[in-house]
Amino acid sequence: MSAIPRRSLLKAAAVAGAAAQFSWALGRGDARAAVPAEVPAADRPASVSWLEPGGLGAAAGSTFGVAWPKGVHPGDRAFALTTADGADVPVQTWTTARWPDGSLKWTAHAVGPEAAGAERFTLAPGTPATAAKTVSVTETGRRITIDTGTVRAVVSKDGGKLVESVTRDGVKIATDGRLVLLRQSDLDDGDQGNAKWERFDGEISGAVVEQRGPVRAVVRVDGKHRKGSRSWLPFSVRLYFYAGSESFRMVHTITYDGDQNKDFIRGLGVRFTVPMRDAAYDRHVRIAGEGAGFLTEAVQGVTGLRRDPGAAVRTAQVKGEKLPDPATWDQRVTTRMQYVPTWGDYTLAQLSADGFALRKRTKPGRGWIPAGGGRRASGFGYVGGVTGGLSFGLRDFWQKHPAQLDIRNAAGDEAEVTLWLWSPEAQPMDLRFYHDGMGQDTFPEQLEGLNITYEDHEPGFGTPYGIARTSELMFWANAATPTASTLVDQAAAVRTPPQLAVSPEDLVRARVFGGLFSPVDRSTPARATIEDRLDYLFTYYKDQVEQRRWYGFWDYGDIMHTYDEDRHQWRYDVGGYAWDNSELSPDLWLWYAYLRSGRADIFRFAEAMTRHTGEVDVYHLGTWAGLGTRHGVQHFADSAKQQRISTAVYRRPYYFLTADERVGDLMHDLVDSDETFLALDPIRKIRTEPYTPDRHALSIGFGTDWSGLAAAWLTEWERGGPKAAKAEARLRSTMETIAAQPNGFVQGTGLYDLDTGRFAVATEPVVGVSHLSAMFGLVEMCAELIDLVDMPQFKSAWLDYCRYFNATKTEQAARYGKNFGTLLLFQGHSRQDAYAAAQSNDTKLAQRAWAKFDKSDGYTAAMVWNKTPVQGPAALEPGYEHLWISTNTTALYGLAAIQNLALVGDHLPA
């Protein structure tokens, strides 16, 4: 079967998002019918379990979110956590969102090492258990000290040392935790002999305690990298500590503010000093390879020598235990130990997703010796001795290559550990724009370029200035060299940090995110078919990440937009067809798929996408801060900088499920992003009427623009953020003035006043409908707001839009005076049909919803879904034949429609 035409897939994609939230109440009279009619009892517990098997492992702790139905729990409710066996687990609780009546909507909960050993938990109202150890925080003018009861860390508020020291039982395990940046000033292709390297060090501008325990403490440290008089590359680092834990977590964010033609990052790292107290033969180095494989060595080895010190000595060294008194060794070894070399330096470099190399040397100035290699390293290591040492790890090590681990001077008094987020052995980070503009200097020329490569180019807009990237690191302060099994557990915690998660049933019962989802349902053949197809398509994209190597520091977490059937390759090098940058909301497809299923593999895929799209595809500094970039060859390449990409609607599920502070920052930063319309007109190239942005008359669309603004305002309001009152007022005033337009949402755009937060009500009706308007979170926002805000006029305006997009042109003209013109994505809009049918108990509209879903323009029943299996070796071969199934990620929007169809009810064929 040949590939589906691109336009068909554009339509199909609108559908996946559509069906996932589409049918939850068709044929059931009311949108609320998808959840049990009874009001949950106040003491009904939430079911919580680990996302992946294995429990907490070696991690410090876990933080998770729980959703609650409206009106059930008052804002001051306390909660207790118990295991399936009834054992109490200490838990720290805080509120992340409230319903408008003040009752709890989302709560966050933190557990420490006392949660280890249990797989399932219940969370219910009650008094939380008291921990055997609690985390405490004390502050002075320049320092913050965190004591977990096991380790003690001192964090600086200024200077260059983020973490001054980490001690355990009075023994210093690590000191001088700091940030390192290597800059290269020029990049001559093919000859870097004259390239100048400069070292910049992190300089703190401030630190604040965000949580103080008793189970979890959080410290945020901000600053820039400095050398001499120049400071650049802002950083924001959060440090997480859990009561009783021997480890801590670091979430590290950098924001690029350099000149893409001059400021090439050669290396970017986090560095610690590790005191080395033990004899060289009692010092150990452990570096994880792939899976459970480890380099297991001593700084001065006693194994493999020509003379044997004795089996007990050799065995102890391999285990990392203190060696017996040298007087008990074979003296032919003891008297010659000065001739056994000490190996002080180790490097593991992962320069691609498919290979790492490990080497070592005795000291600077001496040759490097290969020490092994493999495909994908875990990004984990240890250096220390029998009296203590530091384990360290960098998450997504090979996925976000080029990365590197360095150990230096392990044979001296102090070893140095560097976790390189960008390896200095790789090519310099090159963020220059990829072409010279090709003469596209005017809007007409740029529109012509758009018509051939689908890239919306504009000089000066292809800039990385203001994009960001977040990395996660973990550290353990060990009292002694860890055992082999402990090291394996620590490395596993780095690769996949243990995550507690509430059950899909509890999420459905709470009716969060507009109640637009239901648990996976295979109760009938038709429903089972839909679920199987959802699984098929998720597996397809997961396999494409691997087959096409969609990895790398800036790229990991994104997928591609469109496939080139002739080359059997995604169009990675063709204008706007390359990286997807959230086009048509694959983020939402993934999150709703997780909310319905609770599947770990979907959660991790969505997590990586959320980290990427919220950081790399969005500007955080400069003129366009608060806007995202449309799809393209580089994530920042396209000149369309819009709210539809930066929208908080993509971040909300991850934030509320994990309480991740960094993602919370990203959403809060968008509250004032209505100001960006002063700086940039989203449709400047296609306007036919005169328009100059004015503070009191900004042209803002009711679709992709307003949905992004509304998502930020709603999130700030329900979180009770510092601008919550403003956010709520903006929501209500814009909802009211959209509803007041002559044609409601169909009017398309309005003139917005930044000071009043209101749209001017037009005097004449206009039809301004786009097939994209509802494809970037508008459906989700309207469903949530209608449920939260009693505003019948707004609900009526939205239901009209839902009813008429898929209506006939004659019906559209009869209602609005003219039809909507040429449209796409009818299958994707089937969920609007379904929503309106459910709200109004309209059987005929429900039947149209099914017809548009099943037989219009996307993933329809006519497709050959079992043409080629996704699994198996063939999936990793170039030209994999089943690529016909989706050559464009716009088809992903159809996946949400499919997910909603799991609840089509009486209108779903048997």
PDB file of C-alpha atoms in Angstrom, residues 689-811:
ATOM      1  CA  GLU A 689      -5.612  45.376   6.231  1.00  0.00           C
ATOM      2  CA  PRO A 690      -3.419  48.025   7.911  1.00  0.00           C
ATOM      3  CA  TYR A 691      -2.396  47.011  11.420  1.00  0.00           C
ATOM      4  CA  THR A 692       0.069  48.305  13.948  1.00  0.00           C
ATOM      5  CA  PRO A 693       0.266  46.554  17.341  1.00  0.00           C
ATOM      6  CA  ASP A 694      -1.208  48.848  19.966  1.00  0.00           C
ATOM      7  CA  ARG A 695      -1.446  48.220  23.689  1.00  0.00           C
ATOM      8  CA  HIS A 696      -5.170  48.838  23.599  1.00  0.00           C
ATOM      9  CA  ALA A 697      -5.936  47.068  20.320  1.00  0.00           C
ATOM     10  CA  LEU A 698      -3.849  43.930  19.863  1.00  0.00           C
ATOM     11  CA  SER A 699      -5.032  41.432  17.272  1.00  0.00           C
ATOM     12  CA  ILE A 700      -5.267  38.056  19.014  1.00  0.00           C
ATOM     13  CA  GLY A 701      -6.882  34.932  17.606  1.00  0.00           C
ATOM     14  CA  PHE A 702      -9.524  33.036  19.569  1.00  0.00           C
ATOM     15  CA  GLY A 703      -7.914  29.702  18.635  1.00  0.00           C
ATOM     16  CA  THR A 704      -4.206  28.994  18.845  1.00  0.00           C
ATOM     17  CA  ASP A 705      -3.428  32.360  20.476  1.00  0.00           C
ATOM     18  CA  TRP A 706      -6.129  32.547  23.141  1.00  0.00           C
ATOM     19  CA  SER A 707      -5.902  28.853  24.063  1.00  0.00           C
ATOM     20  CA  GLY A 708      -2.239  29.366  24.959  1.00  0.00           C
ATOM     21  CA  LEU A 709      -2.984  32.427  27.035  1.00  0.00           C
ATOM     22  CA  ALA A 710      -5.932  30.734  28.711  1.00  0.00           C
ATOM     23  CA  ALA A 711      -3.821  27.707  29.660  1.00  0.00           C
ATOM     24  CA  ALA A 712      -1.272  29.919  31.424  1.00  0.00           C
ATOM     25  CA  TRP A 713      -3.967  31.950  33.181  1.00  0.00           C
ATOM     26  CA  LEU A 714      -5.901  28.881  34.293  1.00  0.00           C
ATOM     27  CA  THR A 715      -2.769  27.226  35.646  1.00  0.00           C
ATOM     28  CA  GLU A 716      -1.716  30.300  37.599  1.00  0.00           C
ATOM     29  CA  TRP A 717      -5.227  30.714  38.991  1.00  0.00           C
ATOM     30  CA  GLU A 718      -5.670  27.146  40.179  1.00  0.00           C
ATOM     31  CA  ARG A 719      -2.123  26.974  41.532  1.00  0.00           C
ATOM     32  CA  GLY A 720      -2.731  30.121  43.561  1.00  0.00           C
ATOM     33  CA  GLY A 721       0.386  31.715  42.098  1.00  0.00           C
ATOM     34  CA  PRO A 722       1.533  35.275  42.779  1.00  0.00           C
ATOM     35  CA  LYS A 723      -0.500  36.518  39.798  1.00  0.00           C
ATOM     36  CA  ALA A 724      -3.548  34.321  40.410  1.00  0.00           C
ATOM     37  CA  ALA A 725      -5.981  37.219  40.786  1.00  0.00           C
ATOM     38  CA  LYS A 726      -4.850  38.792  37.533  1.00  0.00           C
ATOM     39  CA  ALA A 727      -4.973  35.422  35.775  1.00  0.00           C
ATOM     40  CA  GLU A 728      -8.518  34.701  36.912  1.00  0.00           C
ATOM     41  CA  ALA A 729      -9.654  38.165  35.873  1.00  0.00           C
ATOM     42  CA  ARG A 730      -8.053  37.734  32.435  1.00  0.00           C
ATOM     43  CA  LEU A 731      -9.757  34.386  31.994  1.00  0.00           C
ATOM     44  CA  ARG A 732     -13.193  35.657  32.892  1.00  0.00           C
ATOM     45  CA  SER A 733     -12.932  38.878  30.894  1.00  0.00           C
ATOM     46  CA  THR A 734     -11.713  37.168  27.725  1.00  0.00           C
ATOM     47  CA  MET A 735     -14.280  34.391  28.027  1.00  0.00           C
ATOM     48  CA  GLU A 736     -17.006  36.999  28.398  1.00  0.00           C
ATOM     49  CA  THR A 737     -15.862  39.099  25.445  1.00  0.00           C
ATOM     50  CA  ILE A 738     -15.304  36.133  23.125  1.00  0.00           C
ATOM     51  CA  ALA A 739     -18.841  35.011  23.883  1.00  0.00           C
ATOM     52  CA  ALA A 740     -20.094  38.541  23.192  1.00  0.00           C
ATOM     53  CA  GLN A 741     -18.695  38.652  19.632  1.00  0.00           C
ATOM     54  CA  PRO A 742     -21.338  38.623  16.890  1.00  0.00           C
ATOM     55  CA  ASN A 743     -20.197  35.160  15.805  1.00  0.00           C
ATOM     56  CA  GLY A 744     -18.560  33.980  19.023  1.00  0.00           C
ATOM     57  CA  PHE A 745     -15.566  31.728  18.371  1.00  0.00           C
ATOM     58  CA  VAL A 746     -16.392  31.720  14.659  1.00  0.00           C
ATOM     59  CA  GLN A 747     -15.482  35.439  14.613  1.00  0.00           C
ATOM     60  CA  GLY A 748     -11.881  34.176  14.676  1.00  0.00           C
ATOM     61  CA  THR A 749     -10.020  37.155  16.155  1.00  0.00           C
ATOM     62  CA  GLY A 750     -10.536  40.216  18.275  1.00  0.00           C
ATOM     63  CA  LEU A 751      -8.772  43.379  19.396  1.00  0.00           C
ATOM     64  CA  TYR A 752      -7.433  42.892  22.907  1.00  0.00           C
ATOM     65  CA  ASP A 753      -6.666  45.574  25.495  1.00  0.00           C
ATOM     66  CA  LEU A 754      -3.631  44.731  27.616  1.00  0.00           C
ATOM     67  CA  ASP A 755      -4.742  47.028  30.415  1.00  0.00           C
ATOM     68  CA  THR A 756      -8.304  45.761  30.800  1.00  0.00           C
ATOM     69  CA  GLY A 757      -7.762  42.182  29.650  1.00  0.00           C
ATOM     70  CA  ARG A 758     -10.846  42.383  27.416  1.00  0.00           C
ATOM     71  CA  PHE A 759     -11.558  41.955  23.721  1.00  0.00           C
ATOM     72  CA  ALA A 760     -13.394  44.761  21.991  1.00  0.00           C
ATOM     73  CA  VAL A 761     -16.755  43.470  20.807  1.00  0.00           C
ATOM     74  CA  ALA A 762     -16.922  43.732  17.019  1.00  0.00           C
ATOM     75  CA  THR A 763     -19.795  45.590  15.418  1.00  0.00           C
ATOM     76  CA  GLU A 764     -20.016  43.308  12.379  1.00  0.00           C
ATOM     77  CA  PRO A 765     -20.097  39.489  12.204  1.00  0.00           C
ATOM     78  CA  VAL A 766     -17.104  37.848  10.548  1.00  0.00           C
ATOM     79  CA  VAL A 767     -16.368  34.209   9.733  1.00  0.00           C
ATOM     80  CA  GLY A 768     -12.719  33.486  10.583  1.00  0.00           C
ATOM     81  CA  VAL A 769     -12.443  29.729  11.031  1.00  0.00           C
ATOM     82  CA  SER A 770      -9.178  27.818  10.610  1.00  0.00           C
ATOM     83  CA  HIS A 771      -8.682  24.073  10.723  1.00  0.00           C
ATOM     84  CA  LEU A 772      -5.816  24.763  13.166  1.00  0.00           C
ATOM     85  CA  SER A 773      -7.729  26.857  15.690  1.00  0.00           C
ATOM     86  CA  ALA A 774      -8.795  23.971  17.931  1.00  0.00           C
ATOM     87  CA  MET A 775      -5.719  21.817  17.405  1.00  0.00           C
ATOM     88  CA  PHE A 776      -3.376  23.256  20.060  1.00  0.00           C
ATOM     89  CA  GLY A 777      -5.267  22.898  23.310  1.00  0.00           C
ATOM     90  CA  LEU A 778      -8.415  24.918  22.673  1.00  0.00           C
ATOM     91  CA  VAL A 779     -10.675  21.897  23.187  1.00  0.00           C
ATOM     92  CA  GLU A 780      -8.967  21.066  26.471  1.00  0.00           C
ATOM     93  CA  MET A 781      -9.158  24.640  27.722  1.00  0.00           C
ATOM     94  CA  CYS A 782     -12.802  25.132  26.819  1.00  0.00           C
ATOM     95  CA  ALA A 783     -13.827  21.847  28.419  1.00  0.00           C
ATOM     96  CA  GLU A 784     -12.018  22.754  31.638  1.00  0.00           C
ATOM     97  CA  LEU A 785     -13.280  26.328  31.745  1.00  0.00           C
ATOM     98  CA  ILE A 786     -16.892  25.395  31.060  1.00  0.00           C
ATOM     99  CA  ASP A 787     -16.639  22.990  33.981  1.00  0.00           C
ATOM    100  CA  LEU A 788     -15.029  25.605  36.249  1.00  0.00           C
ATOM    101  CA  VAL A 789     -16.696  28.897  35.352  1.00  0.00           C
ATOM    102  CA  ASP A 790     -20.465  29.294  35.224  1.00  0.00           C
ATOM    103  CA  MET A 791     -20.785  31.400  32.083  1.00  0.00           C
ATOM    104  CA  PRO A 792     -23.635  30.125  29.883  1.00  0.00           C
ATOM    105  CA  GLN A 793     -22.862  32.543  27.039  1.00  0.00           C
ATOM    106  CA  PHE A 794     -19.326  31.206  26.713  1.00  0.00           C
ATOM    107  CA  LYS A 795     -20.540  27.617  26.771  1.00  0.00           C
ATOM    108  CA  SER A 796     -23.096  28.417  24.098  1.00  0.00           C
ATOM    109  CA  ALA A 797     -20.476  30.077  21.876  1.00  0.00           C
ATOM    110  CA  TRP A 798     -18.171  27.090  22.196  1.00  0.00           C
ATOM    111  CA  LEU A 799     -20.908  24.539  21.537  1.00  0.00           C
ATOM    112  CA  ASP A 800     -21.856  26.443  18.391  1.00  0.00           C
ATOM    113  CA  TYR A 801     -18.273  26.235  17.153  1.00  0.00           C
ATOM    114  CA  CYS A 802     -18.258  22.527  17.951  1.00  0.00           C
ATOM    115  CA  ARG A 803     -21.530  21.911  16.097  1.00  0.00           C
ATOM    116  CA  TYR A 804     -20.743  23.824  12.953  1.00  0.00           C
ATOM    117  CA  PHE A 805     -17.142  23.035  12.046  1.00  0.00           C
ATOM    118  CA  ASN A 806     -18.141  19.612  10.685  1.00  0.00           C
ATOM    119  CA  ALA A 807     -21.556  20.773   9.467  1.00  0.00           C
ATOM    120  CA  THR A 808     -22.343  21.101   5.770  1.00  0.00           C
ATOM    121  CA  LYS A 809     -21.527  24.361   4.040  1.00  0.00           C
ATOM    122  CA  THR A 810     -25.248  24.967   3.663  1.00  0.00           C
ATOM    123  CA  GLU A 811     -25.751  24.570   7.415  1.00  0.00           C
TER     124      GLU A 811
END
